[in-house]
Amino acid sequence: MTLFTKDDCVRCARLKRQFNLAAMEVRVEVLDDTNSSALAHLAWHSLVEVARKNLPVLVLDDSSTEADFGRIEHLLTRRAIQYGVVFRPPSPRPGCESGQCRMN
């Protein structure tokens, strides 16, 4: 799995706090102007437009994608259980009023 994030994304930060992504073998790709490999990986999955509208974006092991935060949280919860990794249970969803849950 790969989780595309952005440094100032509220929802992205929440997932990083909630789950030990490395222990769950989830690769984190931080999207910014200096990370051309992450942007290329995003483009390879044809997710540039999706990321412009909404972050985080999760690419599953079968290359399917998910951009709905609640669904991403559910999929990561299942993965944590599968890997036997302790995680923080979901709490009320943060909003994106600041507009920081997008790539641009």
XYZ file of N, CA and C in Angstrom:
312
model
N 0.842 -1.184 0.000
C 0.000 0.000 0.000
C 0.883 1.243 0.000
N 0.346 2.289 -0.604
C 1.013 3.588 -0.589
C -0.010 4.638 -0.186
N 0.381 5.490 0.754
C -0.467 6.596 1.190
C 0.171 7.892 0.711
N -0.519 8.607 -0.176
C -0.048 9.903 -0.638
C -0.562 10.967 0.324
N 0.362 11.796 0.810
C 0.030 12.809 1.804
C 0.671 14.145 1.437
N 0.422 15.121 2.281
C 1.022 16.447 2.173
C 1.326 16.898 3.597
N 2.415 17.629 3.780
C 2.832 18.011 5.131
C 1.778 18.784 5.913
N 1.072 19.713 5.286
C 0.114 20.542 6.024
C -1.330 20.057 5.879
N -1.510 18.780 5.617
C -2.836 18.177 5.479
C -3.290 17.633 6.838
N -4.381 18.154 7.356
C -4.899 17.764 8.670
C -5.243 16.278 8.710
N -5.939 15.812 7.710
C -6.338 14.395 7.687
C -5.129 13.475 7.530
N -4.165 13.894 6.728
C -2.946 13.096 6.549
C -2.214 12.953 7.877
N -2.075 14.052 8.595
C -1.396 14.028 9.895
C -2.138 13.130 10.871
N -3.440 13.169 10.812
C -4.237 12.323 11.703
C -3.944 10.843 11.463
N -3.900 10.426 10.206
C -3.614 9.022 9.897
C -2.213 8.632 10.347
N -1.260 9.540 10.180
C 0.118 9.254 10.597
C 0.220 9.101 12.110
N -0.591 9.853 12.850
C -0.611 9.714 14.322
C -1.367 8.468 14.752
N -2.407 8.150 14.038
C -3.307 7.062 14.412
C -2.698 5.685 14.157
N -1.897 5.562 13.098
C -1.378 4.258 12.689
C 0.147 4.272 12.598
N 0.762 3.135 12.923
C 2.190 2.941 12.687
C 2.307 2.395 11.265
N 2.333 3.300 10.314
C 2.257 2.920 8.905
C 3.444 2.071 8.468
N 4.623 2.364 8.972
C 5.806 1.571 8.610
C 5.647 0.126 9.064
N 5.154 -0.078 10.274
C 4.958 -1.437 10.795
C 3.888 -2.188 10.008
N 3.006 -1.436 9.374
C 1.932 -2.033 8.574
C 2.349 -2.188 7.112
N 3.598 -1.848 6.815
C 4.146 -1.898 5.456
C 3.358 -1.027 4.488
N 3.009 0.174 4.974
C 2.356 1.180 4.136
C 3.407 2.245 3.830
N 3.695 2.409 2.561
C 4.669 3.411 2.126
C 3.989 4.777 2.135
N 4.646 5.774 2.694
C 4.099 7.131 2.727
C 4.864 7.979 1.717
N 4.138 8.578 0.796
C 4.711 9.473 -0.210
C 4.209 10.882 0.086
N 5.124 11.777 0.440
C 4.766 13.160 0.749
C 4.863 13.980 -0.532
N 3.757 14.583 -0.902
C 3.689 15.374 -2.125
C 4.081 16.815 -1.842
N 5.136 17.257 -2.497
C 5.536 18.661 -2.454
C 6.393 18.946 -3.682
N 6.762 20.196 -3.864
C 7.501 20.598 -5.064
C 8.898 20.003 -5.144
N 9.432 19.515 -4.034
C 10.797 18.986 -4.026
C 10.853 17.472 -4.174
N 9.713 16.798 -4.169
C 9.691 15.337 -4.207
C 9.165 14.859 -5.564
N 10.033 14.920 -6.562
C 9.604 14.558 -7.915
C 9.247 13.077 -8.037
N 9.883 12.216 -7.256
C 9.558 10.785 -7.350
C 8.141 10.509 -6.842
N 7.720 11.208 -5.787
C 6.352 11.036 -5.279
C 5.338 11.541 -6.303
N 5.642 12.672 -6.927
C 4.739 13.213 -7.948
C 4.670 12.283 -9.161
N 5.803 11.700 -9.539
C 5.818 10.752 -10.660
C 5.018 9.496 -10.315
N 5.164 9.021 -9.083
C 4.416 7.840 -8.639
C 2.913 8.139 -8.658
N 2.538 9.319 -8.193
C 1.135 9.743 -8.215
C 0.611 9.771 -9.655
N 1.407 10.333 -10.564
C 1.013 10.416 -11.973
C 0.918 9.028 -12.598
N 1.814 8.122 -12.212
C 1.791 6.760 -12.745
C 0.458 6.080 -12.437
N -0.106 6.393 -11.272
C -1.408 5.843 -10.885
C -2.571 6.691 -11.411
N -2.271 7.715 -12.207
C -3.283 8.632 -12.769
C -4.116 9.294 -11.674
N -3.429 9.741 -10.619
C -4.128 10.303 -9.460
C -3.862 11.793 -9.237
N -3.242 12.462 -10.196
C -2.914 13.877 -9.997
C -4.176 14.700 -9.758
N -5.188 14.531 -10.588
C -6.428 15.299 -10.422
C -7.140 14.944 -9.122
N -7.115 13.684 -8.759
C -7.727 13.259 -7.490
C -7.032 13.967 -6.332
N -5.700 13.979 -6.345
C -4.935 14.599 -5.258
C -5.100 16.113 -5.225
N -5.355 16.712 -6.364
C -5.595 18.163 -6.380
C -6.882 18.511 -5.649
N -7.816 17.585 -5.639
C -9.104 17.817 -4.984
C -9.136 17.325 -3.550
N -8.369 16.273 -3.246
C -8.517 15.621 -1.943
C -7.269 14.826 -1.571
N -6.821 14.995 -0.358
C -5.759 14.171 0.221
C -6.214 13.767 1.604
N -5.801 12.646 2.101
C -4.870 11.674 1.548
C -5.526 10.802 0.480
N -4.667 10.102 -0.272
C -5.101 9.116 -1.254
C -4.335 7.832 -0.958
N -5.050 6.725 -0.928
C -4.440 5.429 -0.637
C -4.474 4.553 -1.884
N -3.319 3.963 -2.211
C -3.236 2.971 -3.286
C -3.057 1.621 -2.610
N -3.976 0.716 -2.881
C -3.940 -0.607 -2.261
C -2.974 -1.529 -2.999
N -2.701 -2.675 -2.401
C -1.758 -3.627 -2.983
C -2.182 -4.109 -4.363
N -3.479 -4.096 -4.647
C -3.958 -4.531 -5.967
C -4.022 -3.367 -6.966
N -3.445 -2.216 -6.591
C -3.394 -0.978 -7.386
C -4.722 -0.243 -7.481
N -5.755 -0.706 -6.782
C -6.985 0.080 -6.702
C -6.716 1.262 -5.774
N -7.562 2.274 -5.852
C -7.316 3.491 -5.079
C -8.527 3.883 -4.252
N -8.244 4.645 -3.207
C -9.307 5.150 -2.337
C -8.949 6.566 -1.917
N -9.909 7.488 -2.055
C -9.703 8.873 -1.652
C -10.676 9.308 -0.565
N -11.643 8.477 -0.225
C -12.594 8.797 0.836
C -11.925 8.556 2.191
N -11.858 9.599 3.025
C -11.127 9.499 4.288
C -11.658 8.386 5.184
N -12.958 8.295 5.331
C -13.536 7.256 6.185
C -13.189 5.861 5.702
N -13.218 5.680 4.399
C -12.864 4.373 3.821
C -11.367 4.087 4.002
N -10.521 5.108 3.819
C -9.080 4.932 4.039
C -8.826 4.514 5.479
N -9.466 5.198 6.402
C -9.308 4.881 7.821
C -9.737 3.433 8.098
N -10.841 3.017 7.501
C -11.324 1.645 7.665
C -10.319 0.637 7.098
N -9.811 0.898 5.903
C -8.846 -0.012 5.279
C -7.558 -0.107 6.093
N -7.102 1.025 6.626
C -5.889 1.004 7.448
C -6.134 0.304 8.782
N -7.334 0.446 9.336
C -7.679 -0.274 10.564
C -7.624 -1.776 10.319
N -8.203 -2.219 9.221
C -8.158 -3.651 8.879
C -6.723 -4.128 8.693
N -5.905 -3.307 8.054
C -4.499 -3.666 7.828
C -3.752 -3.755 9.151
N -4.002 -2.811 10.055
C -3.343 -2.839 11.367
C -3.700 -4.117 12.113
N -4.956 -4.492 12.081
C -5.396 -5.732 12.736
C -4.712 -6.932 12.086
N -4.678 -6.945 10.766
C -4.044 -8.042 10.029
C -2.568 -8.184 10.407
N -1.875 -7.062 10.584
C -0.453 -7.080 10.907
C -0.194 -7.140 12.413
N -1.251 -7.105 13.212
C -1.089 -7.139 14.659
C -0.466 -5.875 15.218
N -0.755 -4.753 14.586
C -0.183 -3.467 14.978
C -1.214 -2.691 15.792
N -0.791 -2.184 16.934
C -1.667 -1.376 17.787
C -1.925 -0.035 17.092
N -3.155 0.453 17.183
C -3.519 1.722 16.555
C -4.512 2.454 17.440
N -4.655 3.746 17.174
C -5.653 4.553 17.890
C -6.986 4.427 17.168
N -8.059 4.169 17.911
C -9.366 4.065 17.248
C -9.783 5.401 16.639
N -10.614 5.347 15.604
C -11.080 6.574 14.953
C -11.837 7.475 15.923
N -11.696 8.768 15.700
C -12.450 9.772 16.448
C -13.156 10.653 15.421
N -13.952 11.626 15.858
C -14.662 12.461 14.882
C -13.711 13.023 13.825
N -14.181 13.051 12.602
C -13.345 13.470 11.482
C -13.032 14.952 11.518
N -11.757 15.289 11.253
C -11.415 16.703 11.130
C -11.903 17.242 9.795
N -12.226 18.502 9.755
C -12.635 19.123 8.507
C -11.438 19.640 7.742
N -11.694 20.123 6.584
C -10.633 20.693 5.748
C -10.986 22.133 5.407
N -11.496 22.847 6.391
C -11.919 24.219 6.161
C -10.774 25.088 5.667
N -9.541 24.755 6.064
C -8.391 25.550 5.650
C -8.022 25.300 4.196
N -8.597 24.268 3.575
C -8.259 23.938 2.199
C -6.972 23.155 2.070
N -6.438 22.666 3.174
C -5.148 21.986 3.147
C -5.252 20.493 2.875
N -6.405 19.988 2.553
C -6.567 18.566 2.239
C -6.607 18.358 0.736
N -5.820 19.172 0.045
C -5.673 19.054 -1.407
C -4.191 19.198 -1.722
N -3.806 18.815 -2.931
C -2.411 18.933 -3.324
C -2.031 20.391 -3.536
N -2.918 21.207 -4.095
C -2.611 22.627 -4.361
C -3.298 23.504 -3.363
